Each structure stands twice: as C-alpha cells, then as structure tokens.
C-alpha cells in the first residue's frame, strides 16, 4: 500500500468519486489507500458536499509550510505522556474541528470543543484556550457563552478560583435532551396550528403529520439516550473502579 501524502491527482480522484456518489471505502480502494486516509482528507477540507481538490491541495501545502516554520518560531512541545505522534494528533484535531463545523457549529466554537475533547483532563481555562488557539480572550468568552447555552460545555471553579471549561461524559446527553425539548415545543406549536387552520384542511393535516412525527422521534430519542447513558455510566464506573 503506497505511503506518503496524497498528491494533487489523488485529490482530484477523490473529488470525482464524491461527485459520483461513491463511498469513502470505494474511493480508497481505487486509490489503494486506507479508508481512514480518504475520510480524514474529506472531513478536514469541507466535507463531502464542499470538498474541492484544488482548495484541499493548497490548504495542505499551507499547513505543511506552517509546520516547517514552527520550530524556528515556537518552543518545542513537551513529549506526549502517552507517546502519541504529534503530527497525527494535529491531523485529527483538524478533522474533528471540520466535523463539528459540518454539524453546524461556527469555526471558533468548533476549535474550542476540539481543544477540550483532545485534552486528557477534559478541561482548560480561558487563558489556556487563548494560548492554544492564539485568539483574543473576547473570542473565547463569546464562543464559550454559546457553547454553554447549548449545554456542550460546562464551567467549574478550581481551588484558586479560576474557572475551567469542561467536557465530560454527561454533556452530550444533556445537549441531546435540550434539543429534544426544543422539538417538543415545535410539536406544541404545530398542534396549535392544526386547531387554527383546521384539522381536516391540507395545511392542518400537514402540521398534524409534523407534530406526530416529531413527537414519536422525541420519545424514541429520550428513551434511547437514557438507556445508553446508564450503560456508559456503568462502564465508566467499572473502569475507574478497576483503576483504583
């Protein structure tokens, strides 16, 4: 299996494969590359609908140039405690950030979430985020406020009274429940519309269908989220009990 970085021709083949509706695995097979290579390439460069070969190639060259310059301008990073490859970690951070962006989050909020998720402690102070992302404190503050409103991060106060922003095992559950609550409000509004427009009218029937669909989906999501939350908590406690 060939190694090394993707060439411009490889990226053009990826773009053609995406346009033809091919799965990542099939594109990778045609390139004789691992599927993970194609997946990472696409997700870090706009996702399957926005991927452009020329733009992806230029972006990769810019990242490569920044990395070549960085040893002369920044101090060497401390060795990773777990022996992880620094370049592989950077690549993954870019892929995860792109995935958050594709899900609808703005770029700065996506970068903050990525920092928190790839940090072993799961938490960083505002000053640490400023240093890692090289942005202003105001940018961090504004983005954190939005992430908190979506229950994607939470804040906790350290012994020295500095606040940390944290992601943990419960946050995705809380965020999903908040989204379901928003759907439930939409169900209520749709059913109000049914009464206003008339249950037997085309518009009323359409809104009733929307309300029934969202109500059933919300119930299923809540039940599934609660079930898997209990399973994950049990696994988490078991693993931590084994470590102690």
Short mmCIF file of C-alpha atoms in Angstrom, two decimals:
data_model
loop_
_atom_site.label_atom_id
_atom_site.label_comp_id
_atom_site.label_asym_id
_atom_site.label_seq_id
_atom_site.Cartn_x
_atom_site.Cartn_y
_atom_site.Cartn_z
CA UNK A 1 0.00 0.00 0.00
CA UNK A 2 1.54 3.33 -1.03
CA UNK A 3 2.63 5.66 1.72
CA UNK A 4 3.30 9.36 1.79
CA UNK A 5 0.94 12.27 1.36
CA UNK A 6 -1.87 12.50 -1.14
CA UNK A 7 -0.93 14.06 -4.46
CA UNK A 8 -2.96 16.61 -6.37
CA UNK A 9 -4.04 13.83 -8.74
CA UNK A 10 -5.18 11.73 -5.75
CA UNK A 11 -7.31 14.65 -4.56
CA UNK A 12 -8.84 15.07 -8.00
CA UNK A 13 -9.81 11.39 -7.97
CA UNK A 14 -11.37 11.85 -4.53
CA UNK A 15 -13.40 14.81 -5.83
CA UNK A 16 -14.58 12.77 -8.83
CA UNK A 17 -15.53 9.87 -6.56
CA UNK A 18 -17.53 12.14 -4.28
CA UNK A 19 -19.31 13.69 -7.25
CA UNK A 20 -20.22 10.18 -8.43
CA UNK A 21 -21.65 9.35 -5.01
CA UNK A 22 -19.04 6.71 -4.16
CA UNK A 23 -18.47 5.64 -0.56
CA UNK A 24 -15.17 6.53 1.11
CA UNK A 25 -14.18 2.86 1.13
CA UNK A 26 -14.63 2.56 -2.64
CA UNK A 27 -12.68 5.77 -3.32
CA UNK A 28 -9.91 4.50 -1.04
CA UNK A 29 -9.86 1.14 -2.85
CA UNK A 30 -9.41 2.87 -6.20
CA UNK A 31 -6.55 4.92 -4.78
CA UNK A 32 -5.06 1.90 -2.99
CA UNK A 33 -5.17 3.86 0.26
CA UNK A 34 -6.68 3.21 3.70
CA UNK A 35 -10.30 4.34 4.04
CA UNK A 36 -9.27 6.45 7.05
CA UNK A 37 -6.94 8.48 4.81
CA UNK A 38 -9.78 9.43 2.46
CA UNK A 39 -12.21 10.09 5.31
CA UNK A 40 -9.74 12.39 7.08
CA UNK A 41 -8.86 14.19 3.83
CA UNK A 42 -12.51 14.92 3.01
CA UNK A 43 -13.62 15.91 6.51
CA UNK A 44 -10.72 18.30 7.09
CA UNK A 45 -11.39 20.05 3.76
CA UNK A 46 -15.07 20.95 3.86
CA UNK A 47 -16.84 17.59 3.99
CA UNK A 48 -18.32 15.52 1.13
CA UNK A 49 -20.51 18.30 -0.30
CA UNK A 50 -17.91 21.10 -0.20
CA UNK A 51 -14.69 19.21 -1.00
CA UNK A 52 -12.64 20.77 -3.83
CA UNK A 53 -9.39 19.17 -4.95
CA UNK A 54 -7.50 22.39 -5.71
CA UNK A 55 -8.53 24.07 -2.46
CA UNK A 56 -7.67 20.96 -0.45
CA UNK A 57 -4.23 20.73 -2.05
CA UNK A 58 -3.46 24.41 -1.37
CA UNK A 59 -4.68 24.09 2.23
CA UNK A 60 -2.42 21.09 2.79
CA UNK A 61 0.58 22.98 1.39
CA UNK A 62 -0.13 25.92 3.71
CA UNK A 63 -0.32 23.60 6.72
CA UNK A 64 2.94 21.95 5.68
CA UNK A 65 4.70 25.33 5.38
CA UNK A 66 3.44 26.41 8.80
CA UNK A 67 4.79 23.23 10.37
CA UNK A 68 8.19 23.72 8.74
CA UNK A 69 8.39 27.26 10.10
CA UNK A 70 7.09 26.49 13.59
CA UNK A 71 10.29 25.01 15.12
CA UNK A 72 12.13 28.29 14.48
CA UNK A 73 9.42 30.50 15.99
CA UNK A 74 7.93 28.44 18.83
CA UNK A 75 9.47 26.36 21.61
CA UNK A 76 9.46 22.61 21.19
CA UNK A 77 6.41 20.92 22.65
CA UNK A 78 6.91 18.67 25.65
CA UNK A 79 6.95 14.94 24.85
CA UNK A 80 3.49 13.41 24.96
CA UNK A 81 2.89 11.48 28.17
CA UNK A 82 1.29 8.64 26.23
CA UNK A 83 3.80 8.54 23.39
CA UNK A 84 1.34 9.82 20.79
CA UNK A 85 2.55 11.10 17.42
CA UNK A 86 2.27 14.92 17.46
CA UNK A 87 1.56 15.23 13.73
CA UNK A 88 -1.14 12.55 13.85
CA UNK A 89 -2.76 14.38 16.77
CA UNK A 90 -2.72 17.68 14.83
CA UNK A 91 -4.28 15.97 11.81
CA UNK A 92 -7.01 14.51 14.00
CA UNK A 93 -7.70 17.90 15.60
CA UNK A 94 -8.27 19.41 12.16
CA UNK A 95 -10.54 16.51 11.19
CA UNK A 96 -12.58 16.78 14.39
CA UNK A 97 -12.89 20.56 14.01
CA UNK A 98 -14.14 20.12 10.46
CA UNK A 99 -16.68 17.55 11.65
CA UNK A 100 -18.03 19.98 14.24
CA UNK A 101 -18.26 22.69 11.57
CA UNK A 102 -20.11 20.29 9.24
CA UNK A 103 -22.62 19.65 12.05
CA UNK A 104 -23.47 23.37 12.10
CA UNK A 105 -21.15 24.90 14.71
CA UNK A 106 -19.17 28.07 13.84
CA UNK A 107 -15.43 27.60 13.39
CA UNK A 108 -14.25 29.18 16.65
CA UNK A 109 -16.67 27.15 18.75
CA UNK A 110 -15.63 24.03 16.87
CA UNK A 111 -11.95 24.74 17.59
CA UNK A 112 -12.71 25.21 21.31
CA UNK A 113 -14.65 21.95 21.50
CA UNK A 114 -11.81 20.13 19.75
CA UNK A 115 -9.27 21.52 22.25
CA UNK A 116 -11.38 20.34 25.17
CA UNK A 117 -12.05 16.87 23.76
CA UNK A 118 -8.43 16.10 22.87
CA UNK A 119 -7.13 17.36 26.24
CA UNK A 120 -6.72 14.41 28.59
CA UNK A 121 -8.08 16.40 31.54
CA UNK A 122 -11.16 17.37 29.53
CA UNK A 123 -10.91 20.94 30.82
CA UNK A 124 -8.99 24.15 30.14
CA UNK A 125 -9.05 27.70 31.49
CA UNK A 126 -9.79 30.69 29.27
CA UNK A 127 -6.10 31.65 29.38
CA UNK A 128 -5.08 28.16 28.24
CA UNK A 129 -7.57 28.29 25.37
CA UNK A 130 -6.24 31.71 24.33
CA UNK A 131 -2.70 30.34 24.31
CA UNK A 132 -3.58 27.18 22.39
CA UNK A 133 -5.74 28.85 19.77
CA UNK A 134 -3.87 32.17 19.53
CA UNK A 135 -7.07 34.24 19.65
CA UNK A 136 -8.36 37.06 21.84
CA UNK A 137 -9.97 36.46 25.25
CA UNK A 138 -13.14 38.09 23.90
CA UNK A 139 -13.39 35.43 21.18
CA UNK A 140 -13.11 32.68 23.77
CA UNK A 141 -15.65 34.32 26.08
CA UNK A 142 -18.25 34.83 23.34
CA UNK A 143 -17.87 31.28 21.99
CA UNK A 144 -17.99 29.69 25.44
CA UNK A 145 -21.23 31.55 26.21
CA UNK A 146 -22.85 30.00 23.13
CA UNK A 147 -21.49 26.51 23.85
CA UNK A 148 -22.83 26.74 27.40
CA UNK A 149 -26.25 27.78 26.12
CA UNK A 150 -26.28 24.60 24.02
CA UNK A 151 -25.03 22.57 27.01
CA UNK A 152 -21.96 21.48 25.06
CA UNK A 153 -19.54 22.68 27.76
CA UNK A 154 -19.86 23.49 31.43
CA UNK A 155 -17.71 25.61 33.71
CA UNK A 156 -16.26 24.71 37.08
CA UNK A 157 -14.18 26.71 39.53
CA UNK A 158 -10.73 25.49 40.60
CA UNK A 159 -9.24 25.87 44.09
CA UNK A 160 -7.53 29.09 43.05
CA UNK A 161 -10.93 30.37 41.86
CA UNK A 162 -10.01 30.33 38.20
CA UNK A 163 -12.75 28.92 36.00
CA UNK A 164 -12.19 25.94 33.76
CA UNK A 165 -14.35 24.96 30.82
CA UNK A 166 -15.05 21.26 30.80
CA UNK A 167 -16.47 18.49 28.63
CA UNK A 168 -17.45 15.25 30.33
CA UNK A 169 -19.45 12.05 29.87
CA UNK A 170 -22.78 13.73 30.59
CA UNK A 171 -22.63 16.72 28.27
CA UNK A 172 -23.72 15.04 25.04
CA UNK A 173 -26.68 13.58 26.89
CA UNK A 174 -27.65 16.98 28.28
CA UNK A 175 -27.24 18.62 24.86
CA UNK A 176 -29.40 15.97 23.21
CA UNK A 177 -32.10 16.37 25.85
CA UNK A 178 -32.06 20.15 25.29
CA UNK A 179 -32.51 19.58 21.56
CA UNK A 180 -35.40 17.21 22.22
CA UNK A 181 -37.08 19.81 24.44
CA UNK A 182 -36.87 22.28 21.53
CA UNK A 183 -38.56 19.66 19.32
CA UNK A 184 -41.30 19.23 21.91
CA UNK A 185 -42.02 22.95 21.76
CA UNK A 186 -42.26 22.67 17.97
CA UNK A 187 -44.79 19.84 18.43
CA UNK A 188 -46.90 22.12 20.62
CA UNK A 189 -46.76 24.94 18.07
CA UNK A 190 -47.62 22.60 15.19
CA UNK A 191 -50.68 21.33 17.07
CA UNK A 192 -51.75 24.91 17.77
CA UNK A 193 -51.57 25.42 14.01
CA UNK A 194 -53.77 22.37 13.45
CA UNK A 195 -56.52 23.97 15.55
CA UNK A 196 -56.13 27.36 13.86
CA UNK A 197 -56.00 26.07 10.27
CA UNK A 198 -58.48 23.24 10.68
CA UNK A 199 -57.77 19.58 11.29
CA UNK A 200 -59.38 18.48 8.03
CA UNK A 201 -57.63 21.05 5.81
CA UNK A 202 -54.48 20.23 3.80
CA UNK A 203 -52.39 22.62 5.91
CA UNK A 204 -53.84 21.25 9.13
CA UNK A 205 -53.18 17.66 8.07
CA UNK A 206 -49.60 18.59 7.14
CA UNK A 207 -48.93 20.16 10.55
CA UNK A 208 -50.53 17.20 12.33
CA UNK A 209 -48.16 14.87 10.45
CA UNK A 210 -45.19 17.03 11.51
CA UNK A 211 -46.36 17.00 15.13
CA UNK A 212 -46.87 13.23 15.23
CA UNK A 213 -43.52 12.53 13.59
CA UNK A 214 -41.56 14.81 15.92
CA UNK A 215 -43.41 13.56 19.00
CA UNK A 216 -42.62 9.91 18.23
CA UNK A 217 -38.99 10.64 17.31
CA UNK A 218 -38.50 12.68 20.50
CA UNK A 219 -39.89 9.87 22.65
CA UNK A 220 -37.58 7.35 20.98
CA UNK A 221 -34.56 9.63 21.40
CA UNK A 222 -35.24 10.23 25.10
CA UNK A 223 -35.68 6.52 25.77
CA UNK A 224 -32.52 5.59 23.83
CA UNK A 225 -30.47 8.42 25.40
CA UNK A 226 -31.47 7.40 28.91
CA UNK A 227 -30.74 3.73 28.22
CA UNK A 228 -27.28 4.32 26.79
CA UNK A 229 -26.43 6.95 29.38
CA UNK A 230 -26.98 4.31 32.09
CA UNK A 231 -24.82 1.81 30.18
CA UNK A 232 -21.99 4.30 29.66
CA UNK A 233 -22.05 5.38 33.29
CA UNK A 234 -21.88 1.76 34.42
CA UNK A 235 -18.91 1.10 32.11
CA UNK A 236 -17.20 4.31 33.26
CA UNK A 237 -17.59 3.45 36.94
CA UNK A 238 -16.42 -0.12 36.32
CA UNK A 239 -13.27 1.02 34.51
CA UNK A 240 -12.48 3.60 37.21
CA UNK A 241 -13.09 1.03 39.91
CA UNK A 242 -10.62 -1.28 38.20
CA UNK A 243 -8.02 1.51 38.08
CA UNK A 244 -8.34 2.36 41.78
#
